[in-house]
mmCIF file of C-alpha atoms and ligand atoms in Angstrom:
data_model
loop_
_atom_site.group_PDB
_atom_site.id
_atom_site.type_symbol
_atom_site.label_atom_id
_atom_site.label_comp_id
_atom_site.label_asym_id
_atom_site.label_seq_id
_atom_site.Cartn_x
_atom_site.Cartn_y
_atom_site.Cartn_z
ATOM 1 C CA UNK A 17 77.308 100.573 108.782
ATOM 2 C CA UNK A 18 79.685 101.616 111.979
ATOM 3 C CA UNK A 19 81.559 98.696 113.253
ATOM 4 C CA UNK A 20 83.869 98.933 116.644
ATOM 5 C CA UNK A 21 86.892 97.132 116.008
ATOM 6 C CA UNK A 22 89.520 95.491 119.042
ATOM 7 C CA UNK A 23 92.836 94.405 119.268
ATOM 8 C CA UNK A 24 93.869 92.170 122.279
ATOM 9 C CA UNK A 25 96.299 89.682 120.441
ATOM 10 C CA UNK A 26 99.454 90.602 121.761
ATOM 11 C CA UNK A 27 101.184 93.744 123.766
ATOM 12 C CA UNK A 28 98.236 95.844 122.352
ATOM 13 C CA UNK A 29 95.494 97.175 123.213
ATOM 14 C CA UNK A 30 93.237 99.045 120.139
ATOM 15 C CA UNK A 31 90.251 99.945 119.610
ATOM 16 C CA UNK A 32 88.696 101.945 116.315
ATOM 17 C CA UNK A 33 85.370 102.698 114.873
ATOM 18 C CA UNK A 34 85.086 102.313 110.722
ATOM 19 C CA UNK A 35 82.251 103.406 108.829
ATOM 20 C CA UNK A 36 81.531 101.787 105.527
ATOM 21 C CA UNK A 37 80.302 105.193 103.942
ATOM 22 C CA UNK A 38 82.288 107.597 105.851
ATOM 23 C CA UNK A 39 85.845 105.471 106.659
ATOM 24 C CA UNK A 40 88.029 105.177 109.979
ATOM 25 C CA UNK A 41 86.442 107.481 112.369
ATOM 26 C CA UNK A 42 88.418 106.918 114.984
ATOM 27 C CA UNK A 43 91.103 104.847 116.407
ATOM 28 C CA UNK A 44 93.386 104.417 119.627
ATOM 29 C CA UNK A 45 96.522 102.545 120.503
ATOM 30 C CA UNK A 46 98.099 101.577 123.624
ATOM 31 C CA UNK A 47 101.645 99.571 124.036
ATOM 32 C CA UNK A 48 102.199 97.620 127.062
ATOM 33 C CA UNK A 49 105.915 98.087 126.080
ATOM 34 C CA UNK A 50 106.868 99.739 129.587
ATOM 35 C CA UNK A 51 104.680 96.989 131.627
ATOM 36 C CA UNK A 52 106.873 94.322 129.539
ATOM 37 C CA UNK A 53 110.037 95.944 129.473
ATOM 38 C CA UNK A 54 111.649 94.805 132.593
ATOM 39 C CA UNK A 55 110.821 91.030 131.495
ATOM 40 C CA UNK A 56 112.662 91.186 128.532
ATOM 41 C CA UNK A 57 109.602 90.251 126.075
ATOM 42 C CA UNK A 58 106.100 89.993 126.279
ATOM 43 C CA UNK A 59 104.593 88.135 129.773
ATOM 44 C CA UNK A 60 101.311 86.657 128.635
ATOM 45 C CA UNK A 61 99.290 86.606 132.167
ATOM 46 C CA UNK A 62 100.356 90.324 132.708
ATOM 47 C CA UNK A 63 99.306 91.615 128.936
ATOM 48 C CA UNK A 64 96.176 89.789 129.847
ATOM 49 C CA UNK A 65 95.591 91.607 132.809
ATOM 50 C CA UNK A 66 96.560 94.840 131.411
ATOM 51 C CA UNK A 67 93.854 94.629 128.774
ATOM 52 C CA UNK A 68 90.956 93.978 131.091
ATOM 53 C CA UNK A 69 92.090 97.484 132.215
ATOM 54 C CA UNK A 70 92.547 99.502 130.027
ATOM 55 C CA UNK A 71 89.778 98.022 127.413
ATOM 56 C CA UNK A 72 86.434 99.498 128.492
ATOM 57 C CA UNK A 73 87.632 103.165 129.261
ATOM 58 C CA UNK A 74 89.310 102.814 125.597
ATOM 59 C CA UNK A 75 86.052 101.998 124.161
ATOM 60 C CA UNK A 76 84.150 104.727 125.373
ATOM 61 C CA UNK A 77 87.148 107.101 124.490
ATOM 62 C CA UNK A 78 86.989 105.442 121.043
ATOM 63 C CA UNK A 79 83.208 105.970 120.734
ATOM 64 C CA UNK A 80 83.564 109.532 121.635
ATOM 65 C CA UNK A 81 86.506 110.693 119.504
ATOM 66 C CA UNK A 82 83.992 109.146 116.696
ATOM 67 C CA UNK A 83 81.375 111.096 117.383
ATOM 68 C CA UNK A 84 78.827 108.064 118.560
ATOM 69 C CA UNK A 85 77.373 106.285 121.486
ATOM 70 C CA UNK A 86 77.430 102.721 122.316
ATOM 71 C CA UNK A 87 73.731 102.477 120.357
ATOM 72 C CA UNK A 88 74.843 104.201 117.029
ATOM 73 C CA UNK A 89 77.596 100.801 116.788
ATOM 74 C CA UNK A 90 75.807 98.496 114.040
ATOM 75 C CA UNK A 91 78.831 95.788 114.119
ATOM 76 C CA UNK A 92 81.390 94.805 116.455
ATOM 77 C CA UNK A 93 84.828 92.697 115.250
ATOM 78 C CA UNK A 94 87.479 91.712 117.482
ATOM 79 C CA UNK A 95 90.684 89.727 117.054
ATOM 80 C CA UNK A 96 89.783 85.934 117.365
ATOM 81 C CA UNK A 97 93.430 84.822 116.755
ATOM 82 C CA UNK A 98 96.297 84.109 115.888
ATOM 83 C CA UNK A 99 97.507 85.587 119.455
ATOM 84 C CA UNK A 100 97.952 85.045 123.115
ATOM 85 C CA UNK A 101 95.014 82.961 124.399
ATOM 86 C CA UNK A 102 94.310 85.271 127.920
ATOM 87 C CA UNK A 103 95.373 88.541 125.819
ATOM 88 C CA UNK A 104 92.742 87.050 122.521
ATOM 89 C CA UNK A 105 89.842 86.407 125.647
ATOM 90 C CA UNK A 106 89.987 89.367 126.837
ATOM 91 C CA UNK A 107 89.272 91.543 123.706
ATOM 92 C CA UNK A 108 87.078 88.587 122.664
ATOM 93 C CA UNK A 109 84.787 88.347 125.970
ATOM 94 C CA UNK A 110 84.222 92.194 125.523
ATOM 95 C CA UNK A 111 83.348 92.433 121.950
ATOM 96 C CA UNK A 112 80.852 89.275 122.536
ATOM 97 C CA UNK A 113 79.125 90.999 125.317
ATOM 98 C CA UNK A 114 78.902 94.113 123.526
ATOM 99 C CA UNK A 115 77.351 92.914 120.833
ATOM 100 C CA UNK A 116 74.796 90.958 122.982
ATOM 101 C CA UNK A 117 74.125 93.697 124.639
ATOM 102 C CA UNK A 118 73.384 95.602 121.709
ATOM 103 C CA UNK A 119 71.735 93.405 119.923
ATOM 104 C CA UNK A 120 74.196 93.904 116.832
ATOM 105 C CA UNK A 121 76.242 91.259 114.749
ATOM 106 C CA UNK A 122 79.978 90.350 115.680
ATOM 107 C CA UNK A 123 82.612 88.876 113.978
ATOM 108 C CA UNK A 124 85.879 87.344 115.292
ATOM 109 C CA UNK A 125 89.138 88.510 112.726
ATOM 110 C CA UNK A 126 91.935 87.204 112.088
ATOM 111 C CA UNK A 127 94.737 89.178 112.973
ATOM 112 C CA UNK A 128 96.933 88.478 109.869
ATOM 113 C CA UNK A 129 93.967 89.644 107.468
ATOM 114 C CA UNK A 130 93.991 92.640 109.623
ATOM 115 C CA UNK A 131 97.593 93.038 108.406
ATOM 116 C CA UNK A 132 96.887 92.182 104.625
ATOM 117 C CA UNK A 133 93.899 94.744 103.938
ATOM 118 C CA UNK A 134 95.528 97.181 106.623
ATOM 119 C CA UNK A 135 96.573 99.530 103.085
ATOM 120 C CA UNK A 136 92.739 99.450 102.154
ATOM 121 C CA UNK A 137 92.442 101.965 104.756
ATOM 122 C CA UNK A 138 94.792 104.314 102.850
ATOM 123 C CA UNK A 139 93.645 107.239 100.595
ATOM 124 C CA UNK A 140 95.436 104.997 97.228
ATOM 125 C CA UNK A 141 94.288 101.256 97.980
ATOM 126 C CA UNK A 142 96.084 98.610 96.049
ATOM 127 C CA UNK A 143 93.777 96.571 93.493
ATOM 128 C CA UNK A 144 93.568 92.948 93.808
ATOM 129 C CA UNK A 145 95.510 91.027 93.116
ATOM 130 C CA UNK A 146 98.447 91.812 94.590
ATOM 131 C CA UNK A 147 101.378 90.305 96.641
ATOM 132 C CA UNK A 148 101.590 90.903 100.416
ATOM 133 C CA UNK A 149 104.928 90.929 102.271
ATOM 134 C CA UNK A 150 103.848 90.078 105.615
ATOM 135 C CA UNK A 151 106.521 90.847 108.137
ATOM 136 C CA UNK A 152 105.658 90.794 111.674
ATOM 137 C CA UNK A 153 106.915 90.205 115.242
ATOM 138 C CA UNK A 154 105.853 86.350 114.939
ATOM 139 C CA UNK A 155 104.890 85.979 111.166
ATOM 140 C CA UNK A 156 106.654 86.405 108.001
ATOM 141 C CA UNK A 157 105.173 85.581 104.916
ATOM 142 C CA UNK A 158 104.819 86.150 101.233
ATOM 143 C CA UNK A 159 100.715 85.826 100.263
ATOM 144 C CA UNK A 160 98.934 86.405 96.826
ATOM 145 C CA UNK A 161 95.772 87.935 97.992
ATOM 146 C CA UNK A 162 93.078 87.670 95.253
ATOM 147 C CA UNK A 163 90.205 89.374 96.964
ATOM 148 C CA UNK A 164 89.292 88.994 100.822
ATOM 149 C CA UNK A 165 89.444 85.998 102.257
ATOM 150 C CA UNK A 166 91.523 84.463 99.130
ATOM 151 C CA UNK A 167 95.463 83.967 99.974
ATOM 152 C CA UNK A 168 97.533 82.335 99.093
ATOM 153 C CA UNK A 169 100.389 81.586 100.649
ATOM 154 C CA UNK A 170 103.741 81.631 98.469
ATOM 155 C CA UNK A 171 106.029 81.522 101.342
ATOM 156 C CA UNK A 172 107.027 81.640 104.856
ATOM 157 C CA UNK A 173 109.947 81.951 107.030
ATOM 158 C CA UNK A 174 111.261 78.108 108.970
ATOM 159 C CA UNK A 175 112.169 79.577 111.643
ATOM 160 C CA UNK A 176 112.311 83.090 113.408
ATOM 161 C CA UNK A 177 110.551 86.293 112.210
ATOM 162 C CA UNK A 178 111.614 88.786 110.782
ATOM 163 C CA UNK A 179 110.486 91.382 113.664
ATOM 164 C CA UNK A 180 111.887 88.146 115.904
ATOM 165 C CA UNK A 181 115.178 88.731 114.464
ATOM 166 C CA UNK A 182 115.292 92.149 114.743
ATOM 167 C CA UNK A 183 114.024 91.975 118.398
ATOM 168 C CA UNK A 184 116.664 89.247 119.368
ATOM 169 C CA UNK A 185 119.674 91.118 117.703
ATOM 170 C CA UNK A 186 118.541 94.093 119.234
ATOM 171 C CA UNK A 187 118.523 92.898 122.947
ATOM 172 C CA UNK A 188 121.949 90.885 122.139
ATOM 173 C CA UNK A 189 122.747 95.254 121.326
ATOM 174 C CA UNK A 190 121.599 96.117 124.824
ATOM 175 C CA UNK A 191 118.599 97.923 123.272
ATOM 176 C CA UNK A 192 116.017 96.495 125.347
ATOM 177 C CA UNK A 193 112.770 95.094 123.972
ATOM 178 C CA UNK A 194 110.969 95.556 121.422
ATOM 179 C CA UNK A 195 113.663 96.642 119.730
ATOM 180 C CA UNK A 196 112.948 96.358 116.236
ATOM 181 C CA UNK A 197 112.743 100.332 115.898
ATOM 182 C CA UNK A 198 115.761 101.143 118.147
ATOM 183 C CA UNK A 199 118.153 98.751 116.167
ATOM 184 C CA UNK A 200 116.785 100.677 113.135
ATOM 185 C CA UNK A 201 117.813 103.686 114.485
ATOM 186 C CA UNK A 202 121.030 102.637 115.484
ATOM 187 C CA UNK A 203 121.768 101.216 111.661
ATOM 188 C CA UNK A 204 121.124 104.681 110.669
ATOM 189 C CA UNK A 205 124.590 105.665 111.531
ATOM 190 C CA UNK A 206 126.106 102.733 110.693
ATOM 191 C CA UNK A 207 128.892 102.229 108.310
ATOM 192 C CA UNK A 208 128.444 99.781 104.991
ATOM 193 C CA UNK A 209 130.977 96.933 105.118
ATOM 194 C CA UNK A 210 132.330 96.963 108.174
ATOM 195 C CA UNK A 211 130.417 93.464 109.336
ATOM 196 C CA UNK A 212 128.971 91.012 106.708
ATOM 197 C CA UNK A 213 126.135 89.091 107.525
ATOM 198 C CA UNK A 214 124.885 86.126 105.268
ATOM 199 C CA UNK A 215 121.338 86.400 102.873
ATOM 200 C CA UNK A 216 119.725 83.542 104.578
ATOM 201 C CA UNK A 217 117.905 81.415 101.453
ATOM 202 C CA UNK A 218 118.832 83.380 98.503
ATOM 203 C CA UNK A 219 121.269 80.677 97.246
ATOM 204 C CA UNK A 220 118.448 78.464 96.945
ATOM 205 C CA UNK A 221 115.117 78.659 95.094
ATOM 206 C CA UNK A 222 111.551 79.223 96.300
ATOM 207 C CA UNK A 223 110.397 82.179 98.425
ATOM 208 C CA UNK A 224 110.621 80.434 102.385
ATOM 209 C CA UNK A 225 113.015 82.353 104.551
ATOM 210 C CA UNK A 226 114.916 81.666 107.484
ATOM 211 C CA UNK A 227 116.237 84.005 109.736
ATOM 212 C CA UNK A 228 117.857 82.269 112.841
ATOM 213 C CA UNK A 229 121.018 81.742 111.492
ATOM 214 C CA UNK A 230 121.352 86.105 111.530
ATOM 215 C CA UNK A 231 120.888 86.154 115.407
ATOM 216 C CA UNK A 232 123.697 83.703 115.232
ATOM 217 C CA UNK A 233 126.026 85.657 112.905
ATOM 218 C CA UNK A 234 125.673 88.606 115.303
ATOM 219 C CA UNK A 235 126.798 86.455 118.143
ATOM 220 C CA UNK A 236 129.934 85.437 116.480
ATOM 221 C CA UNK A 237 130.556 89.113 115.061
ATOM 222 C CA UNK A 238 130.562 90.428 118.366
ATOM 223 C CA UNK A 239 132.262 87.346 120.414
ATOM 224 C CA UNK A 240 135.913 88.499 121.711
ATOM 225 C CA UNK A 241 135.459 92.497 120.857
ATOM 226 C CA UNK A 242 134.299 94.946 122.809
ATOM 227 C CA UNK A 243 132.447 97.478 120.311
ATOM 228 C CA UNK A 244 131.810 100.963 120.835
ATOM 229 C CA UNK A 245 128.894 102.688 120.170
ATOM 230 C CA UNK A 246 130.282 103.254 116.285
ATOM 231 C CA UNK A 247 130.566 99.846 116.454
ATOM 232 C CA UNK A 248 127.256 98.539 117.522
ATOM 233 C CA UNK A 249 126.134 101.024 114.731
ATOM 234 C CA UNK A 250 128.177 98.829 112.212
ATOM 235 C CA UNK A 251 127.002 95.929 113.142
ATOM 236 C CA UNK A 252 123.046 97.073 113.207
ATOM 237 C CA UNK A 253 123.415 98.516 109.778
ATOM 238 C CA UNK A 254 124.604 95.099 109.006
ATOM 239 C CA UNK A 255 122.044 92.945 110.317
ATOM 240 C CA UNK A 256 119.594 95.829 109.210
ATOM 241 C CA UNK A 257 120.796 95.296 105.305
ATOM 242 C CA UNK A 258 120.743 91.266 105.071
ATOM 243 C CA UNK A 259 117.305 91.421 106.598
ATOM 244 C CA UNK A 260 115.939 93.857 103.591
ATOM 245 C CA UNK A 261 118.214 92.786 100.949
ATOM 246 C CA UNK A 262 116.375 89.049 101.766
ATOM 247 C CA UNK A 263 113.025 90.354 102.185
ATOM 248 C CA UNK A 264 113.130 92.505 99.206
ATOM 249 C CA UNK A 265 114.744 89.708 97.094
ATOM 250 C CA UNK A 266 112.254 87.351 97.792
ATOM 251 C CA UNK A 267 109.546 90.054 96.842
ATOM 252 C CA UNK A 268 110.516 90.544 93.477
ATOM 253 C CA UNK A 269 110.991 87.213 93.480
ATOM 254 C CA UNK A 270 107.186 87.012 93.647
ATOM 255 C CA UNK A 271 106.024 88.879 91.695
ATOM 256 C CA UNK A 272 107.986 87.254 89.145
ATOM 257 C CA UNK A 273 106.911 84.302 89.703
ATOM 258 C CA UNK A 274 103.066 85.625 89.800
ATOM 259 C CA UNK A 275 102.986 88.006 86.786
ATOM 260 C CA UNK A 276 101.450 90.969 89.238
ATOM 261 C CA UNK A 277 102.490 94.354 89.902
ATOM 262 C CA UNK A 278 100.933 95.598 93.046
ATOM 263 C CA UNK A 279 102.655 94.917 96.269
ATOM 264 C CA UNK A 280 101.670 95.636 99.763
ATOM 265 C CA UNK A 281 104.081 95.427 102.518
ATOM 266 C CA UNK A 282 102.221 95.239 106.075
ATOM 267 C CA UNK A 283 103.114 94.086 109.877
ATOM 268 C CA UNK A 284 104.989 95.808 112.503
ATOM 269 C CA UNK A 285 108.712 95.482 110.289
ATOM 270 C CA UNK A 286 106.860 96.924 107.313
ATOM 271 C CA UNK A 287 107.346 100.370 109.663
ATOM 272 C CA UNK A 288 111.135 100.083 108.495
ATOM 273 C CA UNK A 289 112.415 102.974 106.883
ATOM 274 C CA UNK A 290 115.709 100.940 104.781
ATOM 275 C CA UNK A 291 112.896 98.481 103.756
ATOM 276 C CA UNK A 292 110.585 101.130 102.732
ATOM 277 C CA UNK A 293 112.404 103.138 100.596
ATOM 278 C CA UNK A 294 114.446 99.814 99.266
ATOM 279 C CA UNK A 295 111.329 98.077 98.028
ATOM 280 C CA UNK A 296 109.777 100.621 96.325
ATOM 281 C CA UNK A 297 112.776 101.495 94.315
ATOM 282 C CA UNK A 298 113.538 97.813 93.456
ATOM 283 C CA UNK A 299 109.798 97.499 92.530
ATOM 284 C CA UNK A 300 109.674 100.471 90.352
ATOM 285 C CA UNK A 301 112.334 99.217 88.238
ATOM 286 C CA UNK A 302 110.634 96.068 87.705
ATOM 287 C CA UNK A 303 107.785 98.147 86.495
ATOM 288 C CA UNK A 304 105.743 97.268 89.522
ATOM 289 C CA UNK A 305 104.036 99.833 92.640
ATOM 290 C CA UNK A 306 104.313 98.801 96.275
ATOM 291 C CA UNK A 307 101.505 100.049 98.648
ATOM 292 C CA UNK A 308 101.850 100.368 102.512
ATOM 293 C CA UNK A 309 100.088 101.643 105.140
ATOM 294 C CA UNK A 310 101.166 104.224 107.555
ATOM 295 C CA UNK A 311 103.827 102.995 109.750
ATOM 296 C CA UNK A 312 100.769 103.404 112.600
ATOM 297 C CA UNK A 313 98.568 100.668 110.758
ATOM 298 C CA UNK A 314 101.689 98.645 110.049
ATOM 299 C CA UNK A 315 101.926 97.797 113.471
ATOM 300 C CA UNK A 316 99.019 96.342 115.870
ATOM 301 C CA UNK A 317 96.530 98.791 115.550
ATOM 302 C CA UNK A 318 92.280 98.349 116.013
ATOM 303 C CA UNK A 319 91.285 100.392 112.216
ATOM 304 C CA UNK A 320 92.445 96.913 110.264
ATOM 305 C CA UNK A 321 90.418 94.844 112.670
ATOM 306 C CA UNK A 322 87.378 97.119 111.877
ATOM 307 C CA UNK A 323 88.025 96.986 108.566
ATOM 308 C CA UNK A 324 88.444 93.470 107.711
ATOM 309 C CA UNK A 325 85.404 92.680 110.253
ATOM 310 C CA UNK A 326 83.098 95.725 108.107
ATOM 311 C CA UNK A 327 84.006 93.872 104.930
ATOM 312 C CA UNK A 328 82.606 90.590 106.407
ATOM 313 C CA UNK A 329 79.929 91.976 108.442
ATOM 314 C CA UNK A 330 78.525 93.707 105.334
ATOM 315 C CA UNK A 331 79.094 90.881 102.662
ATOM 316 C CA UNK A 332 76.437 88.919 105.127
ATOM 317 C CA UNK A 333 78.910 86.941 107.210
ATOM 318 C CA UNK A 334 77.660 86.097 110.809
ATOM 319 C CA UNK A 335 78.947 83.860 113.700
ATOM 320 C CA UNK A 336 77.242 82.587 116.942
ATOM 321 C CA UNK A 337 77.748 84.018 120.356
ATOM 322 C CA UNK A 338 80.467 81.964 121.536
ATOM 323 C CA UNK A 339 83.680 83.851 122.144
ATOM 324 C CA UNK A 340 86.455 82.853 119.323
ATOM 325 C CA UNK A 341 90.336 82.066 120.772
ATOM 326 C CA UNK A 342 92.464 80.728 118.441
ATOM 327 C CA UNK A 343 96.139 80.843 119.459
ATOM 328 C CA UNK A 344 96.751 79.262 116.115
ATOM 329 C CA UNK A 345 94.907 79.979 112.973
ATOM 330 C CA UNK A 346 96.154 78.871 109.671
ATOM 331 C CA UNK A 347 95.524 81.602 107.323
ATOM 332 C CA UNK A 348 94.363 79.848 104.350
ATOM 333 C CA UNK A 349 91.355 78.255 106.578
ATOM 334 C CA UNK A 350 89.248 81.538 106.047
ATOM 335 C CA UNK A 351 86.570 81.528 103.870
ATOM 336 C CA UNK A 352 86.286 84.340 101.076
ATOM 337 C CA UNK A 353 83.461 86.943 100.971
ATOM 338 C CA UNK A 354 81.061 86.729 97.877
ATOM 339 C CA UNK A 355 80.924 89.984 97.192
HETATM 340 O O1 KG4 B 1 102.869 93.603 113.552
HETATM 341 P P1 KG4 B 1 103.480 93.890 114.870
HETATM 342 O O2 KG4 B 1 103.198 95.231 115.523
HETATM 343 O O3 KG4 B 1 103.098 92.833 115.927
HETATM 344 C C1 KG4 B 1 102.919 91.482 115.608
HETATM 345 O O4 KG4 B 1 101.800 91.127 115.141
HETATM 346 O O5 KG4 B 1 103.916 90.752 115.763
HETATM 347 O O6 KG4 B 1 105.064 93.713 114.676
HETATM 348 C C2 KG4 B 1 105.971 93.952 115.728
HETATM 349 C C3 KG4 B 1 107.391 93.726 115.234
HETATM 350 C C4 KG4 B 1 108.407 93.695 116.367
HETATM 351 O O7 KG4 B 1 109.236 92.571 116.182
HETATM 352 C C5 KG4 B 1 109.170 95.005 116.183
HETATM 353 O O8 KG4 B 1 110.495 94.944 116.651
HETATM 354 C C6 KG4 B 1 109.114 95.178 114.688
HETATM 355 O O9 KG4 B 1 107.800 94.787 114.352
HETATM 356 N N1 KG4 B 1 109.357 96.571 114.260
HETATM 357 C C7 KG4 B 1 110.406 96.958 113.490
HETATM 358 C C8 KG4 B 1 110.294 98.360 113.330
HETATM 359 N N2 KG4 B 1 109.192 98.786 114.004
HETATM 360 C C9 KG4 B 1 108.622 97.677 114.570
HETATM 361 N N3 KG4 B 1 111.393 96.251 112.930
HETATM 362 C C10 KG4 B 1 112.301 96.915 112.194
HETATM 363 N N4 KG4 B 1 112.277 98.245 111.988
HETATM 364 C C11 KG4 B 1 111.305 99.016 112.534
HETATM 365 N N5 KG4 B 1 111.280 100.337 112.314
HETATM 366 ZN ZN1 ZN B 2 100.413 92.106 114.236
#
């Protein structure tokens, strides 16, 4: 079964093909990040607009670099939320018609399972169960994940997320948005100890996080000094090192609590190098294995839509032809496949 996945949730447009014998056949990515740039963040009515664009040409692309034509498609899944209602009815309209037009079944995903089975596209999958570390531009969460469709949710962050945080205290750098990535690459030479930022809830017990109060702390750290680019450096390495010593702390924390020993890190953060390496050596010692995808499928890509959407499209599960736009969509309302 070939199902054409796509991405319209956000700044975003993807578009892949997955085959359930042969795997990801193909699979394309654009960022609106220059259209957005200017604005300082993401401007819903113009990633909306951009979509409608670019989608169509990127499905035929997508088709082609597969190898197949609009008729050898037997599924179609698109993102159905959580997202950006113009961006999610964009992608959503398409995918609908599509499928009409094809006379094939379609599915509407949600974006955050994309995220979570994201690593089943990798060579090594992890085996269920496992723990996900969910850290995204608006989501960050801690889920057990007993099969698809079965989550759990352990724990979430009150306030901003994680990719939030890094995005704000990037731009309060200068580096422009998104800059999750840039104030990565800035902390890379940055000193230890010259700035100390606070471990937002590890004083306290359960696995919620909050990461507001970091944003914050970089105001005041920079408030009456003018820092030079060493400086800035400092301070990013800073900020970089209370996000991941929280996020990894609260991980073990996890799997602690849960007795397992798989653990997947996935969302646009998961693409952090400190947060990479750190996990995996603070899991190892606890005797467990972390899994990730490629940096490329940590972020929004189209592959994890097709996948989650072949794994529901081939355990039976079918929808009607209205188009699906849910701006918000609790996780733990989807239903789990039966087999
Ligand atoms: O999953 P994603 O692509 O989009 C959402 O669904 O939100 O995540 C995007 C987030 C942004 O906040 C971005 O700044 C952050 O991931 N990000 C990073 C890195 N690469 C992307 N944060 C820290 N380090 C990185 N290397
Ligand atoms: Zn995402």
């Amino acid at each position: 079964m070939k199902v054409l996945g796509i991405e319209t949730s956000c700044d975003e447009t993807a578009v892949a093909v997955y085959d359930g014998e042969a795997g990801l056949l193909a699979h394309e990515v654009f960022s609106q990040f220059d259209l957005h740039r200017a604005w300082g963040g993401v401007v819903p009515e113009l990633a909306a607009r951009d979509h409608i664009q670019r989608l169509l040409p990127m499905v035929r692309a997508t088709l082609a670099a597969a190898g197949t034509t609009p008729a050898g498609i037997d599924g179609v899944a698109y993102t159905a939320g959580p997202g950006l209602i113009g961006a999610l009815m964009v992608g959503g309209s398409v995918a609908e018609s599509l499928a009409y037009a094809l006379g094939v079944p379609v599915i509407g995903v949600h974006h955050l399972e994309g995220h979570l089975l994201a690593p089943m596209l990798e060579p090594d999958p992890p085996p269920f169960p496992f723990i996900a570390l969910l850290v995204s531009g608006g989501h960050t969460m801690l889920v057990e994940v007993a099969g698809i469709g079965r989550y759990r949710i352990l724990g979430e962050s009150l306030d901003d997320a994680a990719g939030e945080a890094f995005d704000k205290t990037a731009k309060l750098l200068g580096l422009g948005y998104p800059g999750g990535a840039a104030l990565a690459q800035l902390a890379e030479g940055g000193r230890p100890g010259v700035f100390t930022f606070p471990r937002p809830m590890m004083d306290r017990p359960g696995l919620d996080f909050s990461f507001s109060g970091l944003k914050t702390a970089a105001v005041v750290a920079m408030r009456g000094r003018e820092l030079d680019g060493q400086g800035r450096a400092d301070l990013a390495r800073a900020f970089e090192e209370a996000v991941v010593d929280t996020l990894v702390g609260k991980a073990l924390r996890a799997l602690d609590a849960t007795g397992h020993t798989a653990l997947v890190i996935a969302g646009g953060v998961g693409a952090n190098r400190r947060l990479r390496r750190e996990l995996a050596e603070a899991a190892t010692r606890r005797g467990a294995r972390v899994y990730y995808p490629r940096p490329g499928f940590c972020t929004d890509n189209a592959a994890m839509i097709a996948y989650a959407g072949y794994r529901r499209l081939a355990a039976g599960e079918r929808q009607g032809q209205a188009i699906r736009a849910r701006p918000r969509w609790p996780l733990d309302e989807l239903a789990p496949i039966t087999n």
